[in-house]
CSV table of C-alpha atoms (C1' of nucleotides) in Angstrom, one decimal:
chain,number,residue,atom,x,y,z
A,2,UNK,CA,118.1,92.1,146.0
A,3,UNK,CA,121.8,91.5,145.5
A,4,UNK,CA,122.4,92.9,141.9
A,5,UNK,CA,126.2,92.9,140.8
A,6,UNK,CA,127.6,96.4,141.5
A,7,UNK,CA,128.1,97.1,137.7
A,8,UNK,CA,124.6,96.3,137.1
A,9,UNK,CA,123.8,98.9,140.2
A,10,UNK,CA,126.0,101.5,138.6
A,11,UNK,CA,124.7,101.3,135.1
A,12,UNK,CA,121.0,101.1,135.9
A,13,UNK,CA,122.3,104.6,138.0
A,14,UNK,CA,124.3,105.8,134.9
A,15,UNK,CA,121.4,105.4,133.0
A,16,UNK,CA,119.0,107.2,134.9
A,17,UNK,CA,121.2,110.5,135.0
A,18,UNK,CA,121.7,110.4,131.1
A,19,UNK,CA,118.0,110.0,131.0
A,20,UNK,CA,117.6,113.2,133.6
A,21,UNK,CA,120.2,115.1,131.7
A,22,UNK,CA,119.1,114.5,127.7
A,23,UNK,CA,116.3,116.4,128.6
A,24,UNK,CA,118.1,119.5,128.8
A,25,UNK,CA,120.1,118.8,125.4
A,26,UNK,CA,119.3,122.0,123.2
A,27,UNK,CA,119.5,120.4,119.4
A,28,UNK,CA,119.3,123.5,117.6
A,29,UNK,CA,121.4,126.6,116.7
A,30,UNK,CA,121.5,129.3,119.5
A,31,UNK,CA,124.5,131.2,118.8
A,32,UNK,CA,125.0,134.4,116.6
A,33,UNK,CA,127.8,133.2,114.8
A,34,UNK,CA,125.6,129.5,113.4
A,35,UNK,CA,123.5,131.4,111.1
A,36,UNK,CA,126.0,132.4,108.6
A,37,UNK,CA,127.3,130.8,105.7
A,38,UNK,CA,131.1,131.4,106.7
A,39,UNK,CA,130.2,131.7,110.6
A,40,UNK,CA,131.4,135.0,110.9
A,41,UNK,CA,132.1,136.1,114.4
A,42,UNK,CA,133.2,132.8,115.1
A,43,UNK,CA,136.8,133.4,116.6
A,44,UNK,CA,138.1,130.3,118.8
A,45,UNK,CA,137.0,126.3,118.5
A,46,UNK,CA,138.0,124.1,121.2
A,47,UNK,CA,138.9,120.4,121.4
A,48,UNK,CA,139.5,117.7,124.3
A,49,UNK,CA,140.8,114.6,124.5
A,50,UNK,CA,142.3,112.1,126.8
A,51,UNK,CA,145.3,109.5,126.0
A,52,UNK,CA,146.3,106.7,128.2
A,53,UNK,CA,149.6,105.3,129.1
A,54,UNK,CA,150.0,101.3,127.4
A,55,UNK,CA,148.7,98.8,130.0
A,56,UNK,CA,147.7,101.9,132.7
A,57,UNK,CA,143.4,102.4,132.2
A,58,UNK,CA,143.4,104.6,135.2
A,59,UNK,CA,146.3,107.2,134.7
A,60,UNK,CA,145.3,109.1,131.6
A,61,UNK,CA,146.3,113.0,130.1
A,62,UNK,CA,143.3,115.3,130.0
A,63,UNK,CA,143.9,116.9,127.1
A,64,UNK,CA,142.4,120.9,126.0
A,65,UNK,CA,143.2,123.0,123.1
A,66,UNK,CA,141.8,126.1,121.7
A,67,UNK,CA,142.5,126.9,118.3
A,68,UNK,CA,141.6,130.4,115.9
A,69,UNK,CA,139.1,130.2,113.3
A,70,UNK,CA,139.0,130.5,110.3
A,71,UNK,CA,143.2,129.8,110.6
A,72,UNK,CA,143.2,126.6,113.1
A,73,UNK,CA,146.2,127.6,114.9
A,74,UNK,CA,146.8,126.7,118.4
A,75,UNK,CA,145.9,129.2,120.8
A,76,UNK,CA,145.6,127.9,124.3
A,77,UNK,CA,146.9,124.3,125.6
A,78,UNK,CA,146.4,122.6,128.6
A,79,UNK,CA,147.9,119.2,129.5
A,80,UNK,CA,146.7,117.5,132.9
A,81,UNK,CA,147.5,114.1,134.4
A,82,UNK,CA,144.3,112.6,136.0
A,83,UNK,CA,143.3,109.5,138.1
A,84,UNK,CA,140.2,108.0,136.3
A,85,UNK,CA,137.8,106.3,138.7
A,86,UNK,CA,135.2,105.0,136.5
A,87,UNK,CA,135.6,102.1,134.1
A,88,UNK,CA,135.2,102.3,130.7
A,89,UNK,CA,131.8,100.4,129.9
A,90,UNK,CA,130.3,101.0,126.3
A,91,UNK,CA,127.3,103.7,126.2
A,92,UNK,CA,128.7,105.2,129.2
A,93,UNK,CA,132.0,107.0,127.9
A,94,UNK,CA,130.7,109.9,129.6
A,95,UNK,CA,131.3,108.9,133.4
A,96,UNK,CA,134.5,108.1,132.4
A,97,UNK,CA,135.6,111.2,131.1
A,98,UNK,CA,133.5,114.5,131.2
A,99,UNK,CA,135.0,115.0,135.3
A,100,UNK,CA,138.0,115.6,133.9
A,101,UNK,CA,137.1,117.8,130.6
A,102,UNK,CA,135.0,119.5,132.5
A,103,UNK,CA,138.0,120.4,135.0
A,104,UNK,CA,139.8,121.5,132.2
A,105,UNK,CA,137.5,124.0,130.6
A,106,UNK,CA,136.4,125.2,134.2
A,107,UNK,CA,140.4,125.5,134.6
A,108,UNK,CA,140.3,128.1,131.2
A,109,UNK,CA,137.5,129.9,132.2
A,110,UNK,CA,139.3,131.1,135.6
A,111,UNK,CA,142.6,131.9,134.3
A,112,UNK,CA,142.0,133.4,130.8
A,113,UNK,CA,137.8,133.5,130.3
A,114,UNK,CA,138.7,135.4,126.7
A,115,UNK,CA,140.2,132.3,125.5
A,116,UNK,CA,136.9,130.2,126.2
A,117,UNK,CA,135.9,127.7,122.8
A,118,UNK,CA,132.7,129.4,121.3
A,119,UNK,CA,132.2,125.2,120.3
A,120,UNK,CA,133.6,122.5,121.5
A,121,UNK,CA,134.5,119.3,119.5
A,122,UNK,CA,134.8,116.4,121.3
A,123,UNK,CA,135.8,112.8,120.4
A,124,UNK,CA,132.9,110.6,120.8
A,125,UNK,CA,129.4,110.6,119.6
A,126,UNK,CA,126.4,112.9,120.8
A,127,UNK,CA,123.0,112.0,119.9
A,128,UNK,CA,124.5,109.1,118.0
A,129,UNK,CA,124.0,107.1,120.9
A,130,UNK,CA,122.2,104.2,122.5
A,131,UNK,CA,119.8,106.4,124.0
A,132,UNK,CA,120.8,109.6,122.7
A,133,UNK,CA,123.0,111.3,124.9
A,134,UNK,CA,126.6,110.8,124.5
A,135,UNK,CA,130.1,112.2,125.5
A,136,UNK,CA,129.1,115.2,123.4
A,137,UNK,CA,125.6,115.9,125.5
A,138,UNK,CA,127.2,114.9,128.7
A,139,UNK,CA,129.9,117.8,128.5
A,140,UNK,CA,127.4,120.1,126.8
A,141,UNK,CA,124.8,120.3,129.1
A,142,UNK,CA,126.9,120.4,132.3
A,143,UNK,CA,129.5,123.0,130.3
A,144,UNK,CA,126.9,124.9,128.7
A,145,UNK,CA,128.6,125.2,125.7
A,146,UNK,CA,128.1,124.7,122.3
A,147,UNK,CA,129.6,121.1,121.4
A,148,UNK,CA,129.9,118.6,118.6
A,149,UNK,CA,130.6,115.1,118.5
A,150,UNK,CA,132.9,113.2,115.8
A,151,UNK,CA,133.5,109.7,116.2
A,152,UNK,CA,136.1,107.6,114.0
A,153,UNK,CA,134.1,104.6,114.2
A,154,UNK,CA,130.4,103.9,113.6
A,155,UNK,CA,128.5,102.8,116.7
A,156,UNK,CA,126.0,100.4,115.5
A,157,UNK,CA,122.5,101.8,117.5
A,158,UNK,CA,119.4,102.4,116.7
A,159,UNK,CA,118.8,99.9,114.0
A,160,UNK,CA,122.1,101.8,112.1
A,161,UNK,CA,124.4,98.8,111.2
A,162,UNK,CA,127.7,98.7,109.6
A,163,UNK,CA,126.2,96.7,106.8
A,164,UNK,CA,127.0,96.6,102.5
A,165,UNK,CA,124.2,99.0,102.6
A,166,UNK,CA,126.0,101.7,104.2
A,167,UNK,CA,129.3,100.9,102.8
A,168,UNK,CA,127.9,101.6,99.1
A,169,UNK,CA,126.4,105.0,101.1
A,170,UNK,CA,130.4,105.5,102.3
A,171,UNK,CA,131.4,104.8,98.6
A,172,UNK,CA,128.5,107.0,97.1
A,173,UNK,CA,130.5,110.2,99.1
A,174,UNK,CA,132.8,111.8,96.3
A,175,UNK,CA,134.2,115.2,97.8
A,176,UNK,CA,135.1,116.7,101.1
A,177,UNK,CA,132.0,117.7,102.6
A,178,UNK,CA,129.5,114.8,101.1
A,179,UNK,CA,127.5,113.5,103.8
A,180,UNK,CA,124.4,110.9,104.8
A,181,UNK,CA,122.2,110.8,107.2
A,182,UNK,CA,122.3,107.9,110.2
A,183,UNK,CA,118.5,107.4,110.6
A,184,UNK,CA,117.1,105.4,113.2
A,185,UNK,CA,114.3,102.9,113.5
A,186,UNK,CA,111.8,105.4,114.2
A,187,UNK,CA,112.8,107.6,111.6
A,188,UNK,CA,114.6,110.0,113.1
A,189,UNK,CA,118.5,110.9,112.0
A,190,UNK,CA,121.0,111.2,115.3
A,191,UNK,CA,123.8,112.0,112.9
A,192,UNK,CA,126.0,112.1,109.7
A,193,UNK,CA,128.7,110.4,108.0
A,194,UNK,CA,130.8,113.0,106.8
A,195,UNK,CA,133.6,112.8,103.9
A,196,UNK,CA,135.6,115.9,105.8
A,197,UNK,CA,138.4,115.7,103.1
A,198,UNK,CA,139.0,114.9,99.7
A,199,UNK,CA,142.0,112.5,100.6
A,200,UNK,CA,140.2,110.3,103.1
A,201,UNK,CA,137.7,108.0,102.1
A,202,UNK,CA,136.7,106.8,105.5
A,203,UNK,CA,133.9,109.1,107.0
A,204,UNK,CA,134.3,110.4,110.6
A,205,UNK,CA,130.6,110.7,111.9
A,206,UNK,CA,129.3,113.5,113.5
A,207,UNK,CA,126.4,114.5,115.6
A,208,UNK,CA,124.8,117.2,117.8
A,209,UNK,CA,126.2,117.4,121.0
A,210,UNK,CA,124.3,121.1,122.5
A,211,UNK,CA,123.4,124.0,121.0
A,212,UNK,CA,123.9,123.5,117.3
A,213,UNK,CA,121.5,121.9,114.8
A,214,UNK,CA,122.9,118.8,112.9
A,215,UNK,CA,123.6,120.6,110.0
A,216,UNK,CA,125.8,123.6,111.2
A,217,UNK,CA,127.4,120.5,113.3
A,218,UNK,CA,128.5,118.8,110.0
A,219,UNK,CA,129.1,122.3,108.1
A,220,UNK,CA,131.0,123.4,110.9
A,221,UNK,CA,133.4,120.0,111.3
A,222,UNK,CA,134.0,120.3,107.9
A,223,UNK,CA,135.3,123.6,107.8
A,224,UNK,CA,137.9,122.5,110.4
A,225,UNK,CA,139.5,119.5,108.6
A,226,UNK,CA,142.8,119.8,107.4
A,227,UNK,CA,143.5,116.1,107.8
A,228,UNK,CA,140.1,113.2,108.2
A,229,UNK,CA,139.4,114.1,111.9
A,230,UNK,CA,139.1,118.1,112.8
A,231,UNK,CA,141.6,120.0,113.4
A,232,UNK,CA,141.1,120.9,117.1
A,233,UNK,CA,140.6,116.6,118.0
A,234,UNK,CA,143.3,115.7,116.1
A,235,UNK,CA,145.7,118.6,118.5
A,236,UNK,CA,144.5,117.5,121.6
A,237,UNK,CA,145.2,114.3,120.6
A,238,UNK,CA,148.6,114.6,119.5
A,239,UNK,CA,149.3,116.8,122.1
A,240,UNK,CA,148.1,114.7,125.1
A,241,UNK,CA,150.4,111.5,123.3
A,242,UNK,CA,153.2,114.0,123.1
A,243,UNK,CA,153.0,115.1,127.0
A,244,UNK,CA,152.7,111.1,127.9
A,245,UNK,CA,155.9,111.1,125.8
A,246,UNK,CA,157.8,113.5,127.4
A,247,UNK,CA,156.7,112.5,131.0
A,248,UNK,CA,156.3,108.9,130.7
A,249,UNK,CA,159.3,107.7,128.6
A,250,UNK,CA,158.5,103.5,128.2
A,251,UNK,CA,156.7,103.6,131.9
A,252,UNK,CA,156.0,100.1,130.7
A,253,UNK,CA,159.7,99.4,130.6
A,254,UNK,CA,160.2,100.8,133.8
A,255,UNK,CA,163.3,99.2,135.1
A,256,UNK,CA,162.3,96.5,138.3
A,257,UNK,CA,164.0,94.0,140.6
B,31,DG,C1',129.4,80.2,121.6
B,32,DC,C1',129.6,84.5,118.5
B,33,DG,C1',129.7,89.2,117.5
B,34,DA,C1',129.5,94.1,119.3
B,35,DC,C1',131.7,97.2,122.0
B,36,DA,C1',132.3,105.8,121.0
B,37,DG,C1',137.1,106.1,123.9
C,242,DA,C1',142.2,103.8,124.6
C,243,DT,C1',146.6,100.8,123.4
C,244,DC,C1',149.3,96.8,121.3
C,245,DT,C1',152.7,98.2,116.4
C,246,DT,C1',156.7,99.2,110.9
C,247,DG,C1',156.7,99.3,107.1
C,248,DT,C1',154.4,99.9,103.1
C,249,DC,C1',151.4,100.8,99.0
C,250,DG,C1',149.6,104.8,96.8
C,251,DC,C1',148.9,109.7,95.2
DNA sequence: GCGACAG
DNA sequence: ATCTTGTCGC
């Protein structure tokens, strides 16, 4: 009768991502996916957010559009938010997608041409405890294309972290090389991807909305100039750079 | 108690 | 997420 309020709000959390996964579109639906170089594919987008040290609550929402095929930067927005919900594993989405959402709604009103055609996002999609992720949650309630990348394996599913999979990471020779992250019952949420030559850790990546796995992977590869794509990797240093800027050593703000 | 735990 | 410099290697 008295359940701890975090139990409350994850029992709630967990209902919504079961109400919204069902509107997850897991295959291509956009012109520009079927190709082999995706012509007509023109701008990729990429959020963020970075926190001040020792501050969980203050954070820079962080959105970037870049060109494709050349990756440069396009469109940036940088915007100090107040983030209400906490951080609990599984539910990265609660956290977050308010204030990415914000952002893109933010583009769309000022300068709709510059809209992402795809967005990547940092986090996993249907690599996920029950298969919607950051990458669903902002897909579904942008309705834009989106694909997740992850730096770190999430171990779900029956996936583990395991000698197994580290002979599969070893196994991936070139930029590009991938394997599949299959689940108990068979079915693969994602894929490890080599996404250059130079870095031997994978990132992994999996469907967010409205792009198959593959295109997903094809797609994140083809924006790597470094391990994690391009359009990540400038909100990201973009966002660190504005809490730079604005928040020189907050933590060594001078008291009495 | 121990290990996991996207960001 | 953030704490943190240099360092070993190509």
């Amino acid at each position: 009768m008295f359940s701890p309020p975090e139990e409350d709000l994850v029992h709630q959390w967990e209902s919504e991502q079961d109400r919204l996964r069902q509107q997850v579109v897991d295959v291509d639906t956009e012109d520009w996916q079927s190709g082999p170089h995706f012509s007509g594919l023109d701008r990729v987008g990429g959020v963020d957010l970075s926190f001040i040290k020792g501050d969980d609550v203050n954070a820079c929402a962080q959105l970037v559009v870049l060109s494709y095929p050349e990756l440069q930067v396009l469109y940036e927005d940088s915007q100090m938010v107040a983030l209400t919900a906490p951080y609990i594993a599984g539910f990265l989405a609660f956290r977050e997608t308010p204030f990415l959402l914000e952002a893109l709604q933010r583009l769309q009103k000022n300068q709709p041409e510059l809209l992402p055609q795809v967005v990547f996002v940092d986090g996993n999609g249907l690599f996920h405890y029950r298969e919607f992720g950051l990458a669903c949650h902002l897909g579904v309630l942008s309705g834009l294309p989106c694909v997740g990348v992850a730096k770190n394996l999430l171990q779900v599913q029956g996936v583990y972290k395991n000698e197994e999979h580290q002979s599969q990471i070893a196994a991936l020779q070139r930029g590009g090389d991938s394997f599949p992250l299959t689940a108990a019952s068979g079915k693969v949420l994602g894929k490890a991807l080599r996404s250059s030559d130079k870095s031997s850790k994978p990132v992994y990546v999996s469907v967010g909305h409205k792009i198959n796995l593959d295109t997903a992977v094809r797609l994140t590869h083809s924006c790597c100039r470094y391990r994690v794509p391009e359009p990540i990797r400038q909100a990201d240093c973009r966002s660190r750079e504005y809490l730079r800027t604005h928040f020189p050593a907050a933590d060594t703000e001078t008291k009495e």
